[in-house]
CSV table of C-alpha atoms in Angstrom, one decimal:
chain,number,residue,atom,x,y,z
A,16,UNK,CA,156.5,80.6,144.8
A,17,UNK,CA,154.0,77.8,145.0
A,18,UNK,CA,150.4,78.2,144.9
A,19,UNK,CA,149.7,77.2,148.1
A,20,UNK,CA,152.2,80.0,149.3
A,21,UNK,CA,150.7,82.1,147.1
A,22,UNK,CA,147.0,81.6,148.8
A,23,UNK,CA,145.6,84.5,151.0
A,24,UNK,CA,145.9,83.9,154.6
A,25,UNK,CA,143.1,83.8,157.1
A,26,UNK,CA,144.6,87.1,159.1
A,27,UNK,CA,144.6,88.8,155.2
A,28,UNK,CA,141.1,87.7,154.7
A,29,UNK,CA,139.8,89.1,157.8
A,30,UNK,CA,141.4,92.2,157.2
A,31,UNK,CA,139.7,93.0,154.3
A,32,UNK,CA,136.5,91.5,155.4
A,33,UNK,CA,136.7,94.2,158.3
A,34,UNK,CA,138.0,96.7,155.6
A,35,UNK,CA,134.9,96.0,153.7
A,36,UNK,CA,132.1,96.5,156.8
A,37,UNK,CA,134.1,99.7,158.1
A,38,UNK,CA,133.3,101.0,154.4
A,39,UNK,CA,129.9,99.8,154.6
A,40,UNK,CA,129.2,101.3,157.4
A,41,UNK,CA,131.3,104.6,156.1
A,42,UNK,CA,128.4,104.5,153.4
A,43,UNK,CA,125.6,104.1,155.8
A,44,UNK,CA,126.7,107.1,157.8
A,45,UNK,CA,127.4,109.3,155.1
A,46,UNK,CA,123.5,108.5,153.9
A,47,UNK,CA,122.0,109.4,156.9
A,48,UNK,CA,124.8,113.1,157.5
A,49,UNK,CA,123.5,113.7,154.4
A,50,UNK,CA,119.4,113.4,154.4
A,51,UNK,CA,120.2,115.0,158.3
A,52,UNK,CA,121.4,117.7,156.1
A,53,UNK,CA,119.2,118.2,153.0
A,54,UNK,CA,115.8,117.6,155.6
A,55,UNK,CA,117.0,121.0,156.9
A,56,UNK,CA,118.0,122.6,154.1
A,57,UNK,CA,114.1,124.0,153.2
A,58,UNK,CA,115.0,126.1,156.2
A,59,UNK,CA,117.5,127.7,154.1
A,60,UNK,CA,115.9,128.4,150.9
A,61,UNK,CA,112.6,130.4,152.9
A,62,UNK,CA,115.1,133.0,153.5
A,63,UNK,CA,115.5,133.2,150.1
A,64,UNK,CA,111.9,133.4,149.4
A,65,UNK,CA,112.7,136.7,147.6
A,66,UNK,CA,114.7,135.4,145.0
A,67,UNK,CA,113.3,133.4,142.1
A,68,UNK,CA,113.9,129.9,141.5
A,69,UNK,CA,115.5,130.2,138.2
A,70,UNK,CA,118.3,132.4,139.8
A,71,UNK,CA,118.8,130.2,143.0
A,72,UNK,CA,119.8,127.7,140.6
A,73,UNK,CA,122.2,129.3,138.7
A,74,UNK,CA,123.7,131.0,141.7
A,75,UNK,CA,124.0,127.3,142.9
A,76,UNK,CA,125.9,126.1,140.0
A,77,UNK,CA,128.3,128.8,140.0
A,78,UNK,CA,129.2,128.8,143.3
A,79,UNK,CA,129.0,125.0,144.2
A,80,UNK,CA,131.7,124.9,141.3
A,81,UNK,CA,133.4,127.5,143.1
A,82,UNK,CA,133.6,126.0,146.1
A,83,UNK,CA,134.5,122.5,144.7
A,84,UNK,CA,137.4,124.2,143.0
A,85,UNK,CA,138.9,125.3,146.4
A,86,UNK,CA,138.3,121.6,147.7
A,87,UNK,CA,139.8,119.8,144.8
A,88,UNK,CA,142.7,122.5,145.2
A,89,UNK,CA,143.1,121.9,149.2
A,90,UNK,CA,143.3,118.1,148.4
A,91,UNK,CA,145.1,118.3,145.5
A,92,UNK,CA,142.7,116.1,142.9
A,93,UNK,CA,143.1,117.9,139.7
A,94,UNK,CA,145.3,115.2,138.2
A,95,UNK,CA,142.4,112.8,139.2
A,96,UNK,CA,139.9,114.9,137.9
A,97,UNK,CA,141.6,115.4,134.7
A,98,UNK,CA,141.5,111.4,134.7
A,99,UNK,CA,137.8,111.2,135.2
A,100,UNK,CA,137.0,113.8,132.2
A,101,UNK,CA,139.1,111.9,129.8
A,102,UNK,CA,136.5,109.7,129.8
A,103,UNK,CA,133.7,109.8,127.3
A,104,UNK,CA,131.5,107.9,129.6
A,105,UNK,CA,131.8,109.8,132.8
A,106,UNK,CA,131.3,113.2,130.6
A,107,UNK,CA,128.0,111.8,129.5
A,108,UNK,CA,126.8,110.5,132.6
A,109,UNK,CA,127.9,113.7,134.4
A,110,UNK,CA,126.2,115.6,132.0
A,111,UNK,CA,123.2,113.8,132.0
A,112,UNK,CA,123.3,113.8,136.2
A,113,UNK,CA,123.8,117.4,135.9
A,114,UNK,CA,120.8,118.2,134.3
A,115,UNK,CA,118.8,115.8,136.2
A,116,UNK,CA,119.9,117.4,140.0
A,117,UNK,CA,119.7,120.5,137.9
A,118,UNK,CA,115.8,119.8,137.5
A,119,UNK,CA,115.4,118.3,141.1
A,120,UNK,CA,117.1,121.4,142.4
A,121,UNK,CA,114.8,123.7,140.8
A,122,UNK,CA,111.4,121.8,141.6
A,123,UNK,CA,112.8,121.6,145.4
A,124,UNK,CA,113.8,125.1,145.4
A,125,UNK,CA,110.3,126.4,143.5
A,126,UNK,CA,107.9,124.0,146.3
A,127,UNK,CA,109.6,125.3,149.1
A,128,UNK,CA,109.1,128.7,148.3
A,129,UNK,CA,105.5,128.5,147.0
A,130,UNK,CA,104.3,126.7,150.3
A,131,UNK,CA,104.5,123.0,149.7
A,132,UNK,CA,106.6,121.7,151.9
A,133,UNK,CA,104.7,118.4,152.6
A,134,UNK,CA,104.9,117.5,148.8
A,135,UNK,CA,108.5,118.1,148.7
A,136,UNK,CA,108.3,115.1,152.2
A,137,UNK,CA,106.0,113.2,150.3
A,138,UNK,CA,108.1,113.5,147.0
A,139,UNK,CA,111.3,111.8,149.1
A,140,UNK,CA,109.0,109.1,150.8
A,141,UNK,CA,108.7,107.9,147.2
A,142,UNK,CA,112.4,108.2,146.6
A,143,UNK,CA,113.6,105.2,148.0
A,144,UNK,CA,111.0,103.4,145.9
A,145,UNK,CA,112.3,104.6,143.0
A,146,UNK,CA,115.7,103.6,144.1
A,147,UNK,CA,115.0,100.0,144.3
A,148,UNK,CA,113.4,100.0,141.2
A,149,UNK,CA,116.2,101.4,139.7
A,150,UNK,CA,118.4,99.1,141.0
A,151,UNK,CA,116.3,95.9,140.3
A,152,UNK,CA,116.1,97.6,136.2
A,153,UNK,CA,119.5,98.6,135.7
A,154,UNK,CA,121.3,97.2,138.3
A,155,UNK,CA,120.3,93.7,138.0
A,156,UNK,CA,119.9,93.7,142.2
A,157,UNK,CA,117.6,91.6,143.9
A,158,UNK,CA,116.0,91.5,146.7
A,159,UNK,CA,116.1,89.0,149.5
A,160,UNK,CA,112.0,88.2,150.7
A,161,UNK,CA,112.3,90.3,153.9
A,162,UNK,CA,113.5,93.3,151.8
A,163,UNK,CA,110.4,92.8,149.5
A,164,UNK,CA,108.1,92.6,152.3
A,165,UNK,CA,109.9,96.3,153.8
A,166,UNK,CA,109.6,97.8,150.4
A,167,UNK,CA,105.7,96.3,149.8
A,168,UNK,CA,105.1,98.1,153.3
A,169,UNK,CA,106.8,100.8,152.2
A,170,UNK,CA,105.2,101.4,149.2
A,171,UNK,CA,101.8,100.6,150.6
A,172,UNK,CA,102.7,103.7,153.2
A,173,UNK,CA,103.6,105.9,150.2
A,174,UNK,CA,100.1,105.5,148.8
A,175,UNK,CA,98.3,106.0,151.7
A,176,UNK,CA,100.1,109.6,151.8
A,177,UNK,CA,99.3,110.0,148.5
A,178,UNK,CA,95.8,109.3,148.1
A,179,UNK,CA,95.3,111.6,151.3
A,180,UNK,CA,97.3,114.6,150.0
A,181,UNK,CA,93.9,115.4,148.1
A,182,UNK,CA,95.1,116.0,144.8
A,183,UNK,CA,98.0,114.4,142.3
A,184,UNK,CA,101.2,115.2,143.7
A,185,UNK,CA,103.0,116.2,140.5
A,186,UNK,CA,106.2,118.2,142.6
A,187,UNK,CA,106.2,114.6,144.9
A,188,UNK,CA,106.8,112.6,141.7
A,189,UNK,CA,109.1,114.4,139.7
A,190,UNK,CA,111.5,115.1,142.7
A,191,UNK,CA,111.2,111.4,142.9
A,192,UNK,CA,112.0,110.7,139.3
A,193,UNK,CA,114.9,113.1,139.1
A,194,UNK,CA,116.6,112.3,142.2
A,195,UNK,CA,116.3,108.6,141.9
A,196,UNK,CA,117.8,108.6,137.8
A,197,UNK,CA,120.5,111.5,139.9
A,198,UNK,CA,121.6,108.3,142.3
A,199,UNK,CA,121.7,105.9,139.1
A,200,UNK,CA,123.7,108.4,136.7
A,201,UNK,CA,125.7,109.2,139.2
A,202,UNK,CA,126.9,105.0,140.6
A,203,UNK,CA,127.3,104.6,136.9
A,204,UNK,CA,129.6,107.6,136.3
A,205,UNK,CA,132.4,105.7,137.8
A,206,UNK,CA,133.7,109.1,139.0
A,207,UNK,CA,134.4,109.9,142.8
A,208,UNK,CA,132.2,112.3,144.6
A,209,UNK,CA,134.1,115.5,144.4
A,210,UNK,CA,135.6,114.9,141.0
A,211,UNK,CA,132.0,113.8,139.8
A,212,UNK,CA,130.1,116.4,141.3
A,213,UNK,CA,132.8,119.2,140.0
A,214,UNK,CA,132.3,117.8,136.5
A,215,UNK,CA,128.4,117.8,136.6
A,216,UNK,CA,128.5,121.5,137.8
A,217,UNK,CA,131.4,122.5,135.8
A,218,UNK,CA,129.4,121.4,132.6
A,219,UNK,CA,126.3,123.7,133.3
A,220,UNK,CA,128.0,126.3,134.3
A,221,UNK,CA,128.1,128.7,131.3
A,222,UNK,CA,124.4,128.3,130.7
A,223,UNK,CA,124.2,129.3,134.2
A,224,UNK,CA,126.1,132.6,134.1
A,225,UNK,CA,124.5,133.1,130.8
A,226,UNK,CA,121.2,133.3,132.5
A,227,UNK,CA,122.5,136.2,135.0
A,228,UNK,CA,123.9,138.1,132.8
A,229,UNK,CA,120.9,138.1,131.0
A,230,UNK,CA,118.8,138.8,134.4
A,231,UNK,CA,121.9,141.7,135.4
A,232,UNK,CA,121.1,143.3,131.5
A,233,UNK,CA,117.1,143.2,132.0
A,234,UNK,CA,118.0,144.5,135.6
A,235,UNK,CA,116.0,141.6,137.2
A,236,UNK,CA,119.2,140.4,139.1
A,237,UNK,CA,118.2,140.7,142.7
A,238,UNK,CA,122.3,139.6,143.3
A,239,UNK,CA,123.7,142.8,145.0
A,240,UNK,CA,120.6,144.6,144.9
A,241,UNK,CA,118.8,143.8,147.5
A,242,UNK,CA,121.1,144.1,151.0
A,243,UNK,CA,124.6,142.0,151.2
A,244,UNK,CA,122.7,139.2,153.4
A,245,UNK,CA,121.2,138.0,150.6
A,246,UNK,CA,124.0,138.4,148.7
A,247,UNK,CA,125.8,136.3,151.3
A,248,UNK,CA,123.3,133.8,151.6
A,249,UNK,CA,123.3,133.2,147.2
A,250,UNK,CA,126.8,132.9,148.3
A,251,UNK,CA,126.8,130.4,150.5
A,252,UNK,CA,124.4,128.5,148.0
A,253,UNK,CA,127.7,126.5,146.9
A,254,UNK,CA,128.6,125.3,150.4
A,255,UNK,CA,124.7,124.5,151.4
A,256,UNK,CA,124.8,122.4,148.0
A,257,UNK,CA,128.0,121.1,147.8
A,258,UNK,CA,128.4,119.3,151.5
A,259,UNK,CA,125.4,116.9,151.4
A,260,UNK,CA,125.7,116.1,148.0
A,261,UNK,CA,129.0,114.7,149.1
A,262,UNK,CA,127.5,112.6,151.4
A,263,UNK,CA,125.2,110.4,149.2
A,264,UNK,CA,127.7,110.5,146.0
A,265,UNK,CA,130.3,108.8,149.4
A,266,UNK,CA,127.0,106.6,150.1
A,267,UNK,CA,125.8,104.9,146.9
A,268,UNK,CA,129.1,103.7,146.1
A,269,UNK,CA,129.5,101.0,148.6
A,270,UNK,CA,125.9,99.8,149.5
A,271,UNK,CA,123.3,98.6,147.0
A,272,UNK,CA,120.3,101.2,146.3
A,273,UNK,CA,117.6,99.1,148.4
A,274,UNK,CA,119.7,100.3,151.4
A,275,UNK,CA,119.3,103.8,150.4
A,276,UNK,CA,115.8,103.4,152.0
A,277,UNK,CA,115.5,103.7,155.5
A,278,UNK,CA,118.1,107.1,155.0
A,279,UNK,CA,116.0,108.2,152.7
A,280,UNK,CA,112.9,107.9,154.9
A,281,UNK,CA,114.3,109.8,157.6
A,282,UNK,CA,115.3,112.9,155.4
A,283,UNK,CA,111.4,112.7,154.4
A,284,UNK,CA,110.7,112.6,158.3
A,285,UNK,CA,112.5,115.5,159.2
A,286,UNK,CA,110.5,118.1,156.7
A,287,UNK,CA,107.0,117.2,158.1
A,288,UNK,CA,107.7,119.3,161.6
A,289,UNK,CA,108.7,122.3,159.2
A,290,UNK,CA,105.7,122.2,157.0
A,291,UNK,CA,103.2,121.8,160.0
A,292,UNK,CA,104.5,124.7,161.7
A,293,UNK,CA,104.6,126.8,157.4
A,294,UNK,CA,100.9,125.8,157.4
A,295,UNK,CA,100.1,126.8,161.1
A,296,UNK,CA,102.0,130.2,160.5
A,297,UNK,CA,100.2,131.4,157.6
A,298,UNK,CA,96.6,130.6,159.0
């Protein structure tokens, strides 16, 4: 076979040009189900106001892993999985991711429940922020000049919320911080979304049911002791957790981080209606 013959055709070319914007735009779609999804998702976790944090989170690692189990089962992924933890460097940045969601998890889950709904918004205004500077460090991605002049806007936006909340947002930046090193950890992993996110879970487990076994000793466990809705509802913590972390694990492998914004943005949006009405309830 000659070289020329061996040349990609034009029909082959467009293909996968149209292959390539149909997963683009797969990615773009994913970002926004999933910020749809996680800006209601404070909705949630005030019906579990009577819970503490600290066992919201471990109930969510047990049965996110749970629930990821079936999934992998249903699509039959363990030989993939099995692939994924072979590897030294997806166990470290799993690990690492884990512990990272783990903290954004519980400072989302602790805000919501203590009133402070409008710092968790503000916290994922500065999100996308922290995603192109992520990307620009670590990623070696650059922006074109219109971009820079939509993040400049962007971030001059952020600190005109900030300076108006009245007081240093501490929950806004470190939701920011962990979710944005989260996105990096996890497009560096190298793992796929469900394989990934079963290993990150997977790996804090056993400090998880640690913890409530410890809470069921000290009989602080509010798990089966107070009414089977809340039961059900710690239940359904892995499903709640597990479907929109799909999404974004989906959307930051095909599109560079400094499209993560305007998705981003919009998740934000959609918790300021909430916290007006929190605030209006309890005066």
């Amino acid at each position: 076979m000659s070289i020329l013959s061996a040349r990609p055709t034009d029909s082959s070319f467009g293909e996968r040009t149209d292959s390539a914007k149909l997963h683009e735009a797969s990615g773009l779609i994913a970002g926004i189900a999933a910020f749809t999804t996680w800006g209601l998702i404070p909705i949630y976790w005030k019906l579990l106001a009577a819970v503490p944090a600290t066992e919201i989170l471990a109930h969510r690692f047990v049965w996110t892993t749970i629930f990821l189990s079936i999934v992998l089962s249903w699509q039959r992924r363990w030989s993939e999985l099995i692939a994924n933890a072979r590897s030294r460097r997806a166990r470290i940045y799993c690990l690492t991711g884990g512990l990272a969601i783990a903290s954004n998890w519980f400072l989302f889950i602790y805000a919501v429940n203590v009133g402070r709904v409008i710092e968790t918004s503000l916290g994922y205004f500065m999100t996308p922020l922290m995603n192109v500077l992520f990307g620009a460090i670590f990623l070696r991605e650059r922006l074109t000049r219109l971009q820079f002049a939509a993040v400049l806007l962007a971030a001059l936006g952020v600190l005109n919320l900030t300076f108006g909340y009245g007081r240093f947002p501490w929950i806004a930046v470190l939701l920011c911080v962990t979710f944005g090193l989260y996105g990096l950890l996890r497009k560096q992993s190298g793992t796929a979304a469900i394989p990934g996110l079963f290993i990150e879970t997977i790996l804090l487990v056993p400090f998880a049911v640690v913890f409530l076994i410890y809470l069921q000793r000290s009989g602080a466990l509010v798990f089966g002791r107070a009414g089977w809705s809340l039961s059900i509802l710690l239940i359904s913590t892995g499903f709640v957790t597990a479907v929109p972390l799909f999404c974004p694990a989906l959307a930051i492998d095909p599109r560079p981080r400094d499209r993560y914004l305007c998705t981003r943005s919009f998740r934000a949006r959609l918790k300021e209606p909430r916290a007006v009405l929190n605030c209006t309830a309890a005066k």
